[in-house]
Amino acid sequence: MARGSDVIETARYPLTGKFMAGRSRDRMDEADLLALEAMVDRQRTLEGGEVFVSSDIPSREGAILIDGFLFRTIRDGARRHIVGLHVPGDIVNFNAFTMERSDHDLVSAGRARIGIIPQRGFDATVAERHGLARALWFAVLVDAAVQRKWTQVLGHLDAPRKIAHVYCEIQRRLAFTGEACRRAVRTPFTQFDLGDMCGVSTVHANRAISKLRESKIAEIRRGTLYTHDWDALERYARFEPGYLYGGNRGKEDRCMHEGVRSQ
Amino acid sequence: MARGSDVIETARYPLTGKFMAGRSRDRMDEADLLALEAMVDRQRTLEGGEVFVSSDIPSREGAILIDGFLFRTIRDGARRHIVGLHVPGDIVNFNAFTMERSDHDLVSAGRARIGIIPQRGFDATVAERHGLARALWFAVLVDAAVQRKWTQVLGHLDAPRKIAHVYCEIQRRLAFTGEACRRAVRTPFTQFDLGDMCGVSTVHANRAISKLRESKIAEIRRGTLYTHDWDALERYARFEPGYLYGGNRGKEDRCMHEGVRSQ
DNA sequence: CGTTCCCTTGAGTAGTTTCAATACTTGTGG
DNA sequence: CCACAAGTATTGAAACTACTCAAGGGAACG
């Protein structure tokens, strides 16, 4: 089962062990995995709301997200738009390695821990290691697929479904690295954040959450979503996990934390 | 001036001469450009509405779009969602080179001409040619940045502005390869297509177009947008071209077709 | 000359926004 | 331990935006 190997991975590769777990990770041999781990120069902890990358300031550093969440945001005058979300295991700011500037910002949502990957090490390692290069290429393409899904969801679902969809996606993405809990998805998101993610006002995000609660589909309190029926929630949100490219395991991908038993 | 060199490019590289013109194209030396041109195996013409790649059917072929437009669509039951748009010069279906399946479909909008790039040739060439690999990497990242912008636009602009934004973007992207006209953007899009792109109903797309016409910002007839004041249109749509990563030329990027004079 | 596809308009309904006011949490200092 | 402040969550009402259903008009193509 996937969970067992995940434990080994994070023990042996404490910084990068979550990278594309259950996905393109198996394209890499041990030398690749060691090279990946070695790309991390140092760790850094971000407090909630701290800006790691700003589109205003050129950056020559990417990172791997070790713990916590990062928002991808685009500012537009006074407004902030959350156009994407990073979970542990994601390599973030690929832009730094190839472009002068970034089109968006990276801001921590709650406390987060990252491992800094300098451009120099990245370029050299990728040029040498084919398996790693392919796995990174895969990661970027999955990232793009997720972005397309966000585009679709934003355009075509109503507010309660948008919010439900965000949580369904997070649940699955966390499950890849064995971080998902059985009955809950814990996030530090405020309703303000959820509104900015789903393109609705804070007030309406609140009403959407109320509707989810009233229709007994899910309960969201202080950023944490609780549900007893993931299938129902996913159906409601029209969530189809294919775009996350998680192997062919289907529902097995929704593997749960062992520590948390039913009731 | 960029236009002059574009003409040379398409003469010397008839299939791939538009690839990332004015952007990452200058990262490639002549050998790279020749290798890129050689990656194309054969040409193919797609009639309007023809499906080049379906998410249902595994594909081992990418392509470069030579002429016309392609929609990226996601089907959801009966509904079709247009989540992105390809213009000439784009390499399409990168997914084929790295993934078993695609998360979305590629469908021609009007007649289109593409140059097929088989996976085998792609992999081999990229492994050998660093400059080319970097340019392709850049192309994928720009593509992702465009996708993020679509996410933002879909979430936060009203319908008239969304439609205007689509045309502003197309205008700039065509301008990179010298295909932009001074006063018009010609597309084969129906109002039905525009609705699916902007996440609004056909009827509402029509009303949005009416509003643009009434407020003298732009006139859209049979897919073609006419305007006499691009700056005003871009301001209205809150269009900021930075996310297209078009060099540092600013307004110069909006270079116009020489053949089409005022009136 | 009619079919077909596309565009346009109207009317009623549903979803969303804004403004505004009120409560609940959490953390801080007295 | 309480008071207070700041941030977060909730609710109401009016206005706006967008949706659906429905019907009719226009252009292109055979």
Coordinates of C-alpha atoms (C1' of nucleotides) in Angstrom, one line a residue:
Chain A
M1 CA 0.0 0.0 0.0
A2 CA 1.1 3.5 -0.8
R3 CA 1.1 4.7 2.8
G4 CA 3.9 2.5 4.0
S5 CA 6.3 3.6 1.3
D6 CA 5.4 7.3 2.0
V7 CA 6.6 6.9 5.5
I8 CA 9.9 5.6 4.3
E9 CA 10.2 8.3 1.8
T10 CA 9.9 11.2 4.3
A11 CA 12.3 9.5 6.6
R12 CA 14.9 9.1 4.0
Y13 CA 14.2 12.3 2.1
P14 CA 13.0 14.7 4.8
L15 CA 12.9 17.7 2.5
T16 CA 11.7 16.3 -0.8
G17 CA 10.1 13.0 0.2
K18 CA 6.6 14.2 -0.7
F19 CA 7.5 15.4 -4.1
M20 CA 5.0 13.9 -6.6
A21 CA 4.4 11.0 -4.3
G22 CA 2.2 8.5 -6.0
R23 CA 2.7 10.2 -9.3
S24 CA 5.9 11.0 -11.2
R25 CA 8.0 10.1 -8.2
D26 CA 8.4 6.6 -9.5
R27 CA 10.0 7.9 -12.6
M28 CA 13.1 8.7 -10.6
D29 CA 15.7 6.3 -9.4
E30 CA 17.5 6.6 -6.1
A31 CA 20.3 8.7 -7.6
D32 CA 17.6 11.1 -8.9
L33 CA 15.9 11.3 -5.5
L34 CA 19.2 12.0 -3.8
A35 CA 20.0 14.7 -6.3
L36 CA 16.6 16.2 -5.7
E37 CA 17.1 16.2 -2.0
A38 CA 20.5 17.8 -2.6
M39 CA 19.1 20.6 -4.6
V40 CA 17.7 22.1 -1.4
D41 CA 20.1 24.6 -0.1
R42 CA 18.4 25.5 3.2
Q43 CA 15.1 25.6 5.0
R44 CA 13.0 28.5 5.8
T45 CA 9.8 29.0 7.8
L46 CA 7.2 31.5 6.6
E47 CA 4.8 33.0 9.1
G48 CA 1.1 33.3 8.0
G49 CA 0.7 35.8 5.2
E50 CA 4.4 36.2 4.5
V51 CA 5.4 36.8 0.9
F52 CA 7.9 34.3 -0.5
V53 CA 7.9 35.5 -4.1
S54 CA 6.6 38.8 -5.3
S55 CA 5.9 39.6 -9.0
D56 CA 7.5 43.0 -8.4
I57 CA 10.8 41.6 -7.3
P58 CA 12.9 39.3 -9.5
S59 CA 13.7 36.0 -7.8
R60 CA 16.3 33.5 -8.5
E61 CA 15.1 30.9 -6.1
G62 CA 12.5 28.2 -6.2
A63 CA 11.5 26.0 -3.3
I64 CA 9.8 22.8 -2.3
L65 CA 6.9 23.2 0.1
I66 CA 7.6 20.9 3.0
D67 CA 4.6 21.8 5.3
G68 CA 1.7 24.2 5.1
F69 CA 0.0 25.9 2.2
L70 CA 1.0 28.6 -0.2
F71 CA -1.4 30.8 -2.2
R72 CA -0.6 31.9 -5.7
T73 CA -2.0 35.4 -5.9
I74 CA -2.4 38.1 -8.5
R75 CA -2.9 41.6 -7.2
D76 CA -5.0 44.0 -9.2
G77 CA -5.0 47.4 -7.6
A78 CA -6.4 46.8 -4.1
R79 CA -7.9 43.4 -4.8
R80 CA -6.1 40.1 -4.3
H81 CA -7.0 37.1 -6.4
I82 CA -6.0 33.7 -5.3
V83 CA -5.5 31.8 -8.6
G84 CA -3.9 28.7 -7.2
L85 CA -2.8 26.7 -4.2
H86 CA 0.3 24.7 -3.2
V87 CA 0.3 21.8 -0.9
P88 CA 3.3 20.0 0.7
G89 CA 5.4 18.2 -1.9
D90 CA 4.9 20.9 -4.6
I91 CA 7.9 22.5 -6.1
V92 CA 7.0 26.2 -6.3
N93 CA 8.2 29.1 -8.4
F94 CA 9.5 27.2 -11.3
N95 CA 9.4 30.6 -13.0
A96 CA 12.5 31.7 -11.1
F97 CA 14.6 29.1 -13.0
T98 CA 13.6 30.3 -16.4
M99 CA 12.1 33.8 -16.3
E100 CA 13.2 37.2 -15.1
R101 CA 10.0 37.8 -13.2
S102 CA 6.9 36.0 -12.1
D103 CA 3.4 36.8 -13.1
H104 CA 2.1 36.1 -9.7
D105 CA 3.0 36.1 -6.0
L106 CA 3.5 33.3 -3.6
V107 CA 2.2 34.0 -0.1
S108 CA 2.0 31.6 2.8
A109 CA -1.4 30.7 4.2
G110 CA -0.7 30.0 7.8
R111 CA 2.7 28.9 8.9
A112 CA 4.7 27.1 6.2
R113 CA 8.0 25.4 5.9
I114 CA 9.9 25.4 2.6
G115 CA 13.2 24.2 1.3
I116 CA 15.0 26.7 -0.9
I117 CA 16.2 25.5 -4.3
P118 CA 18.7 28.0 -5.9
Q119 CA 18.6 28.4 -9.6
R120 CA 22.2 27.3 -10.1
G121 CA 21.8 23.9 -8.5
F122 CA 18.5 23.4 -10.3
D123 CA 19.8 24.0 -13.8
A124 CA 22.9 21.9 -13.3
T125 CA 21.1 19.0 -11.8
V126 CA 18.3 18.9 -14.4
A127 CA 20.8 19.0 -17.2
E128 CA 22.5 16.0 -15.9
R129 CA 19.7 13.8 -14.6
H130 CA 17.1 12.8 -17.2
G131 CA 14.8 10.9 -14.9
L132 CA 14.6 13.9 -12.6
A133 CA 14.1 16.3 -15.5
R134 CA 11.2 14.2 -16.8
A135 CA 9.6 14.1 -13.4
L136 CA 9.8 17.8 -13.1
W137 CA 8.4 18.3 -16.5
F138 CA 5.5 16.0 -15.4
A139 CA 5.0 18.1 -12.3
V140 CA 4.8 21.3 -14.3
L141 CA 2.2 19.7 -16.6
V142 CA 0.1 18.5 -13.7
D143 CA 0.3 22.0 -12.3
A144 CA -1.0 23.3 -15.6
A145 CA -3.8 20.8 -15.6
V146 CA -4.9 21.8 -12.1
Q147 CA -4.9 25.4 -13.3
R148 CA -7.2 24.5 -16.2
K149 CA -9.5 22.8 -13.8
W150 CA -9.6 26.0 -11.7
T151 CA -10.5 27.9 -14.8
Q152 CA -13.3 25.6 -15.5
V153 CA -14.6 25.5 -11.9
L154 CA -14.5 29.3 -11.6
G155 CA -16.4 29.7 -14.8
H156 CA -19.1 27.2 -14.4
L157 CA -20.0 26.2 -10.8
D158 CA -22.0 28.1 -8.3
A159 CA -20.4 29.3 -5.1
P160 CA -21.2 26.4 -2.8
R161 CA -19.9 23.9 -5.3
K162 CA -16.7 26.0 -5.9
I163 CA -15.9 25.9 -2.3
A164 CA -16.6 22.2 -2.0
H165 CA -14.5 21.6 -5.1
V166 CA -11.5 23.4 -3.5
Y167 CA -11.7 21.1 -0.5
C168 CA -12.2 18.0 -2.5
E169 CA -9.0 18.8 -4.5
I170 CA -7.0 19.5 -1.4
Q171 CA -8.1 16.3 0.2
R172 CA -6.9 14.3 -2.8
R173 CA -3.7 16.2 -3.1
L174 CA -2.9 15.7 0.6
A175 CA -3.8 12.0 0.2
F176 CA -1.0 11.5 -2.3
T177 CA 1.5 12.3 0.4
G178 CA -0.4 10.5 3.2
E179 CA -1.4 13.7 4.9
A180 CA -5.2 13.4 4.5
C181 CA -7.4 12.8 7.5
R182 CA -10.4 10.5 7.3
R183 CA -13.2 13.0 8.1
A184 CA -11.7 16.4 7.8
V185 CA -9.5 18.7 5.8
R186 CA -7.6 21.1 7.9
T187 CA -6.6 24.4 6.4
P188 CA -5.9 27.9 7.8
F189 CA -8.2 29.6 5.3
T190 CA -10.5 32.3 6.3
Q191 CA -13.8 32.8 4.5
F192 CA -12.2 35.9 3.1
D193 CA -9.5 33.6 1.5
L194 CA -12.1 31.2 0.3
G195 CA -14.0 34.1 -1.4
D196 CA -10.8 35.2 -3.1
M197 CA -10.2 31.7 -4.3
C198 CA -13.6 31.2 -5.7
G199 CA -14.1 34.6 -7.1
V200 CA -17.0 35.5 -4.8
S201 CA -17.4 38.1 -2.0
T202 CA -16.6 37.2 1.5
V203 CA -20.3 37.6 2.5
H204 CA -21.3 35.2 -0.3
A205 CA -18.6 32.7 0.7
N206 CA -20.2 32.7 4.1
R207 CA -23.6 32.1 2.7
A208 CA -22.2 29.3 0.5
I209 CA -20.7 27.7 3.5
S210 CA -24.0 28.0 5.3
K211 CA -25.7 26.3 2.5
L212 CA -23.3 23.4 2.6
R213 CA -23.9 23.1 6.3
E214 CA -27.7 23.3 6.0
S215 CA -27.8 20.7 3.2
K216 CA -25.7 18.4 5.4
I217 CA -23.1 18.0 2.8
A218 CA -20.2 19.4 4.7
E219 CA -19.4 21.6 7.7
I220 CA -16.7 24.2 7.4
R221 CA -15.5 25.8 10.6
R222 CA -12.5 28.1 10.9
G223 CA -11.0 26.7 7.6
T224 CA -11.5 23.1 8.4
L225 CA -14.0 21.0 6.5
Y226 CA -15.7 18.1 8.2
T227 CA -17.7 15.5 6.3
H228 CA -18.8 11.9 6.8
D229 CA -19.4 11.2 3.2
W230 CA -16.7 12.2 0.8
D231 CA -18.4 10.5 -2.2
A232 CA -21.5 12.7 -1.7
L233 CA -19.3 15.8 -1.4
E234 CA -17.4 15.0 -4.5
R235 CA -20.5 14.3 -6.4
Y236 CA -22.0 17.5 -5.3
A237 CA -18.9 19.5 -6.3
R238 CA -18.8 17.6 -9.6
F239 CA -15.2 16.7 -8.6
E240 CA -13.4 14.3 -11.0
P241 CA -9.9 13.5 -9.8
G242 CA -8.5 12.6 -13.3
Y243 CA -6.9 16.0 -13.7
L244 CA -4.6 15.3 -10.7
Y245 CA -3.0 12.4 -12.6
G246 CA -2.9 10.2 -9.6
G247 CA -1.9 6.8 -10.9
N248 CA -4.8 4.5 -11.8
R249 CA -5.8 3.7 -8.2
G250 CA -9.2 5.5 -8.4
K251 CA -10.7 5.7 -5.0
E252 CA -7.7 4.2 -3.4
D253 CA -6.1 7.6 -3.9
R254 CA -8.3 8.8 -1.2
C255 CA -6.3 6.8 1.4
M256 CA -6.7 8.1 4.9
H257 CA -4.5 8.8 7.8
E258 CA -4.3 5.6 9.8
G259 CA -4.3 7.3 13.2
V260 CA -7.7 8.7 12.7
R261 CA -10.3 6.0 13.0
S262 CA -14.0 6.2 12.4
Q263 CA -15.5 8.1 15.4
Chain B
M1 CA 12.1 46.1 -35.8
A2 CA 10.5 42.8 -34.9
R3 CA 8.4 42.6 -38.0
G4 CA 11.2 42.4 -40.4
S5 CA 12.8 39.4 -38.7
D6 CA 9.5 37.7 -38.4
V7 CA 9.2 37.7 -42.2
I8 CA 12.6 36.1 -42.5
E9 CA 11.7 33.5 -39.8
T10 CA 8.6 32.2 -41.5
A11 CA 10.4 32.1 -44.8
R12 CA 13.2 30.1 -43.4
Y13 CA 11.2 28.0 -41.0
P14 CA 7.8 27.7 -42.6
L15 CA 6.4 25.3 -40.0
T16 CA 7.9 26.6 -36.7
G17 CA 9.0 30.1 -37.6
K18 CA 6.3 31.6 -35.3
F19 CA 7.3 29.6 -32.3
M20 CA 7.7 31.9 -29.3
A21 CA 8.6 34.8 -31.7
G22 CA 9.6 37.8 -29.7
R23 CA 9.9 35.7 -26.6
S24 CA 12.0 32.6 -25.9
R25 CA 12.8 32.2 -29.6
D26 CA 16.0 34.2 -29.1
R27 CA 17.2 31.6 -26.6
M28 CA 17.8 29.2 -29.5
D29 CA 20.7 29.2 -31.9
E30 CA 20.3 28.3 -35.6
A31 CA 21.0 24.6 -34.9
D32 CA 18.1 24.6 -32.4
L33 CA 15.8 26.3 -34.8
L34 CA 16.6 23.7 -37.5
A35 CA 16.1 20.9 -35.0
L36 CA 12.8 22.3 -34.0
E37 CA 11.7 22.6 -37.6
A38 CA 12.9 19.0 -38.1
M39 CA 10.7 17.7 -35.3
V40 CA 7.7 18.2 -37.4
D41 CA 6.8 15.0 -39.1
R42 CA 4.0 16.1 -41.4
Q43 CA 1.3 18.7 -41.8
R44 CA -2.3 18.3 -41.2
T45 CA -5.3 20.5 -41.9
L46 CA -8.2 20.5 -39.4
E47 CA -11.6 21.5 -40.5
G48 CA -13.7 23.7 -38.1
G49 CA -14.7 21.8 -35.0
E50 CA -12.4 18.8 -35.7
V51 CA -11.0 17.1 -32.6
F52 CA -7.2 16.8 -32.7
V53 CA -6.8 15.4 -29.2
S54 CA -9.4 13.9 -27.0
S55 CA -9.0 13.2 -23.3
D56 CA -10.6 9.9 -23.9
I57 CA -8.0 8.6 -26.4
P58 CA -4.3 8.4 -25.5
S59 CA -2.2 10.4 -27.9
R60 CA 1.5 10.2 -28.6
E61 CA 1.6 13.2 -30.8
G62 CA 2.0 16.9 -30.1
A63 CA 1.9 19.6 -32.8
I64 CA 2.8 23.1 -33.6
L65 CA -0.1 25.3 -34.6
I66 CA 0.8 26.9 -37.9
D67 CA -2.4 28.7 -38.8
G68 CA -5.8 29.1 -37.2
F69 CA -7.0 28.7 -33.6
L70 CA -7.4 25.7 -31.3
F71 CA -9.7 25.5 -28.3
R72 CA -8.7 23.7 -25.2
T73 CA -12.0 22.3 -23.9
I74 CA -13.1 20.2 -21.0
R75 CA -16.3 18.3 -21.4
D76 CA -18.6 17.9 -18.4
G77 CA -21.6 15.8 -19.4
A78 CA -23.3 17.7 -22.1
R79 CA -21.5 21.0 -21.5
R80 CA -18.3 22.1 -23.1
H81 CA -16.0 24.5 -21.3
I82 CA -13.4 26.3 -23.2
V83 CA -10.5 26.7 -20.8
G84 CA -7.9 28.0 -23.1
L85 CA -6.9 29.1 -26.6
H86 CA -4.0 28.4 -28.9
V87 CA -2.8 30.8 -31.5
P88 CA -0.3 30.2 -34.4
G89 CA 3.2 29.5 -33.1
D90 CA 2.0 27.6 -30.0
I91 CA 3.2 24.1 -29.4
V92 CA 0.2 22.1 -28.4
N93 CA -0.4 18.9 -26.4
F94 CA 2.8 18.8 -24.5
N95 CA 0.9 16.3 -22.4
A96 CA 1.4 13.7 -25.1
F97 CA 5.1 13.7 -24.6
T98 CA 5.0 13.0 -20.8
M99 CA 1.6 11.7 -19.9
E100 CA -0.6 8.8 -20.8
R101 CA -3.7 10.8 -21.3
S102 CA -4.7 14.5 -21.4
D103 CA -7.0 16.3 -19.0
H104 CA -8.6 18.2 -21.9
D105 CA -9.4 18.2 -25.6
L106 CA -8.0 20.2 -28.4
V107 CA -10.5 21.2 -31.0
S108 CA -10.0 23.5 -34.0
A109 CA -11.9 26.7 -34.1
G110 CA -12.4 27.2 -37.8
R111 CA -10.0 25.7 -40.2
A112 CA -6.5 25.2 -38.8
R113 CA -3.2 23.9 -40.0
I114 CA -0.8 22.1 -37.7
G115 CA 2.5 20.4 -37.9
I116 CA 2.6 17.0 -36.2
I117 CA 5.4 16.4 -33.7
P118 CA 5.8 12.8 -32.7
Q119 CA 6.9 11.9 -29.2
R120 CA 10.0 10.0 -30.3
G121 CA 11.5 12.9 -32.1
F122 CA 10.5 15.3 -29.4
D123 CA 12.2 13.4 -26.6
A124 CA 15.4 12.8 -28.5
T125 CA 15.8 16.3 -29.7
V126 CA 15.1 17.9 -26.3
A127 CA 17.6 15.6 -24.6
E128 CA 20.3 16.7 -27.0
R129 CA 19.6 20.4 -27.4
H130 CA 19.8 22.5 -24.3
G131 CA 18.8 25.8 -25.8
L132 CA 15.7 24.2 -27.3
A133 CA 14.8 22.5 -24.1
R134 CA 15.0 25.8 -22.3
A135 CA 12.9 27.5 -24.8
L136 CA 10.2 24.8 -24.6
W137 CA 10.3 25.0 -20.8
F138 CA 9.8 28.7 -21.1
A139 CA 6.9 28.1 -23.5
V140 CA 5.2 25.8 -21.0
L141 CA 5.6 28.3 -18.2
V142 CA 4.2 31.1 -20.2
D143 CA 1.3 28.9 -21.1
A144 CA 0.7 28.3 -17.3
A145 CA 0.9 32.0 -16.7
V146 CA -1.8 32.6 -19.3
Q147 CA -3.9 29.9 -17.7
R148 CA -3.6 31.7 -14.4
K149 CA -4.7 34.9 -16.0
W150 CA -7.8 33.2 -17.4
T151 CA -8.5 31.9 -13.9
Q152 CA -8.3 35.4 -12.5
V153 CA -10.4 37.0 -15.4
L154 CA -13.1 34.3 -15.1
G155 CA -13.3 34.9 -11.4
H156 CA -13.4 38.6 -11.2
L157 CA -14.5 40.4 -14.3
D158 CA -18.0 40.9 -15.6
A159 CA -19.1 39.5 -18.9
P160 CA -18.3 42.5 -21.2
R161 CA -14.9 42.8 -19.7
K162 CA -14.2 39.1 -20.0
I163 CA -15.0 39.1 -23.7
A164 CA -12.9 42.3 -24.2
H165 CA -10.0 40.7 -22.3
V166 CA -10.1 37.6 -24.6
Y167 CA -9.7 39.8 -27.6
C168 CA -7.0 42.0 -26.1
E169 CA -5.0 38.8 -25.3
I170 CA -5.5 37.4 -28.8
Q171 CA -4.4 40.7 -30.3
R172 CA -1.2 40.7 -28.4
R173 CA -0.4 37.1 -28.9
L174 CA -0.9 37.5 -32.7
A175 CA 1.2 40.6 -32.6
F176 CA 4.2 38.5 -31.5
T177 CA 4.2 36.7 -34.8
G178 CA 3.2 39.7 -36.8
E179 CA -0.3 38.5 -37.5
A180 CA -2.2 41.3 -35.8
C181 CA -4.2 43.8 -37.8
R182 CA -4.4 47.4 -36.9
R183 CA -8.1 47.9 -36.2
A184 CA -9.4 44.4 -36.0
V185 CA -9.0 40.9 -34.5
R186 CA -10.3 38.3 -36.8
T187 CA -11.5 35.0 -35.3
P188 CA -14.0 32.4 -36.3
F189 CA -15.6 32.4 -32.8
T190 CA -19.4 32.4 -32.5
Q191 CA -21.1 34.0 -29.6
F192 CA -21.7 30.5 -28.3
D193 CA -17.9 30.0 -28.3
L194 CA -17.3 33.3 -26.5
G195 CA -19.9 32.3 -23.9
D196 CA -18.2 29.0 -23.2
M197 CA -14.8 30.8 -23.0
C198 CA -16.1 33.3 -20.5
G199 CA -18.3 31.1 -18.5
V200 CA -21.5 32.8 -19.4
S201 CA -24.5 31.8 -21.4
T202 CA -24.8 32.5 -25.1
V203 CA -27.6 34.9 -24.5
H204 CA -25.6 36.8 -22.0
A205 CA -22.5 36.8 -24.2
N206 CA -24.7 38.5 -26.8
R207 CA -25.8 41.1 -24.4
A208 CA -22.2 41.7 -23.3
I209 CA -21.3 42.3 -26.9
S210 CA -24.2 44.6 -27.3
K211 CA -22.9 46.6 -24.3
L212 CA -19.5 46.9 -25.8
R213 CA -21.0 48.1 -29.0
E214 CA -23.3 50.6 -27.3
S215 CA -20.6 52.0 -25.1
K216 CA -18.5 52.5 -28.3
I217 CA -15.6 50.5 -26.9
A218 CA -15.6 47.8 -29.5
E219 CA -17.8 46.2 -32.2
I220 CA -17.8 42.5 -32.5
R221 CA -19.4 41.0 -35.6
R222 CA -19.2 37.4 -36.6
G223 CA -16.2 36.8 -34.4
T224 CA -14.2 39.7 -35.5
L225 CA -13.6 42.6 -33.1
Y226 CA -13.2 46.1 -34.5
T227 CA -12.0 49.0 -32.5
H228 CA -10.3 52.3 -33.1
D229 CA -8.8 52.7 -29.7
W230 CA -6.9 49.7 -28.4
D231 CA -5.7 51.6 -25.3
A232 CA -9.3 52.3 -24.3
L233 CA -10.3 48.7 -24.9
E234 CA -7.4 47.4 -22.8
R235 CA -8.1 49.8 -20.0
Y236 CA -11.7 48.8 -20.0
A237 CA -10.8 45.1 -19.9
R238 CA -8.2 45.7 -17.3
F239 CA -5.7 44.0 -19.6
E240 CA -2.1 44.0 -18.5
P241 CA 0.2 42.3 -21.0
G242 CA 2.9 41.3 -18.5
Y243 CA 1.7 37.8 -18.1
L244 CA 2.4 37.1 -21.8
Y245 CA 6.2 37.7 -21.1
G246 CA 6.7 39.6 -24.3
G247 CA 10.1 41.0 -24.0
N248 CA 10.3 44.6 -22.6
R249 CA 8.9 46.4 -25.5
G250 CA 5.7 47.4 -23.9
K251 CA 3.4 49.0 -26.4
E252 CA 5.7 48.1 -29.2
D253 CA 4.5 44.6 -28.8
R254 CA 1.3 45.8 -30.3
C255 CA 2.9 46.1 -33.7
M256 CA 0.5 46.1 -36.5
H257 CA 0.2 44.6 -39.8
E258 CA 1.7 46.9 -42.4
G259 CA -0.7 46.0 -45.1
V260 CA -3.7 47.3 -43.2
R261 CA -3.7 51.0 -43.1
S262 CA -6.1 53.3 -41.3
Q263 CA -9.7 52.8 -42.5
Chain C
dC1 C1' -35.9 29.3 -51.7
dG2 C1' -35.8 27.0 -47.9
dT3 C1' -32.9 25.0 -44.2
dT4 C1' -29.6 25.7 -40.9
dC5 C1' -26.9 28.1 -38.0
dC6 C1' -26.2 32.2 -35.7
dC7 C1' -27.7 36.4 -33.6
dT8 C1' -31.1 39.3 -31.1
dT9 C1' -34.7 40.6 -27.9
dG10 C1' -38.1 40.1 -23.9
dA11 C1' -39.7 38.4 -19.4
dG12 C1' -39.3 36.1 -15.2
dT13 C1' -36.1 33.8 -12.0
dA14 C1' -31.9 32.6 -9.6
dG15 C1' -27.4 33.8 -8.1
dT16 C1' -24.3 37.4 -6.4
dT17 C1' -22.9 42.0 -4.7
dT18 C1' -22.7 45.8 -1.7
dC19 C1' -23.5 48.2 2.4
dA20 C1' -24.5 47.9 7.0
dA21 C1' -25.1 46.2 11.4
dT22 C1' -24.3 42.5 14.8
dA23 C1' -22.0 38.6 17.0
dC24 C1' -18.4 35.4 17.9
dT25 C1' -13.1 34.2 18.7
dT26 C1' -8.7 34.9 19.9
dG27 C1' -5.1 37.1 21.9
dT28 C1' -3.2 41.0 24.8
dG29 C1' -2.5 43.9 28.6
dG30 C1' -4.4 45.6 32.9
Chain D
dC1 C1' -9.8 37.2 35.6
dC2 C1' -11.7 40.9 33.0
dA3 C1' -11.8 44.3 29.4
dC4 C1' -10.7 45.4 25.1
dA5 C1' -9.2 45.3 20.3
dA6 C1' -8.7 43.0 16.0
dG7 C1' -9.9 39.7 13.2
dT8 C1' -13.4 36.7 11.7
dA9 C1' -18.1 35.1 11.0
dT10 C1' -23.2 35.9 10.4
dT11 C1' -27.5 38.1 9.0
dG12 C1' -30.7 41.4 6.4
dA13 C1' -32.1 44.3 2.6
dA14 C1' -31.8 46.4 -1.9
dA15 C1' -29.6 46.5 -6.2
dC16 C1' -27.3 44.4 -9.8
dT17 C1' -25.7 40.6 -12.8
dA18 C1' -26.5 36.6 -15.2
dC19 C1' -29.5 32.5 -16.2
dT20 C1' -33.3 30.1 -18.5
dC21 C1' -37.0 29.7 -21.5
dA22 C1' -39.0 31.3 -25.4
dA23 C1' -39.8 33.5 -29.7
dG24 C1' -38.4 35.9 -33.7
dG25 C1' -34.9 37.9 -37.2
dG26 C1' -30.8 37.6 -40.4
dA27 C1' -27.2 35.7 -43.0
dA28 C1' -25.0 31.9 -45.4
dC29 C1' -25.3 27.8 -48.1
dG30 C1' -27.0 24.4 -50.9

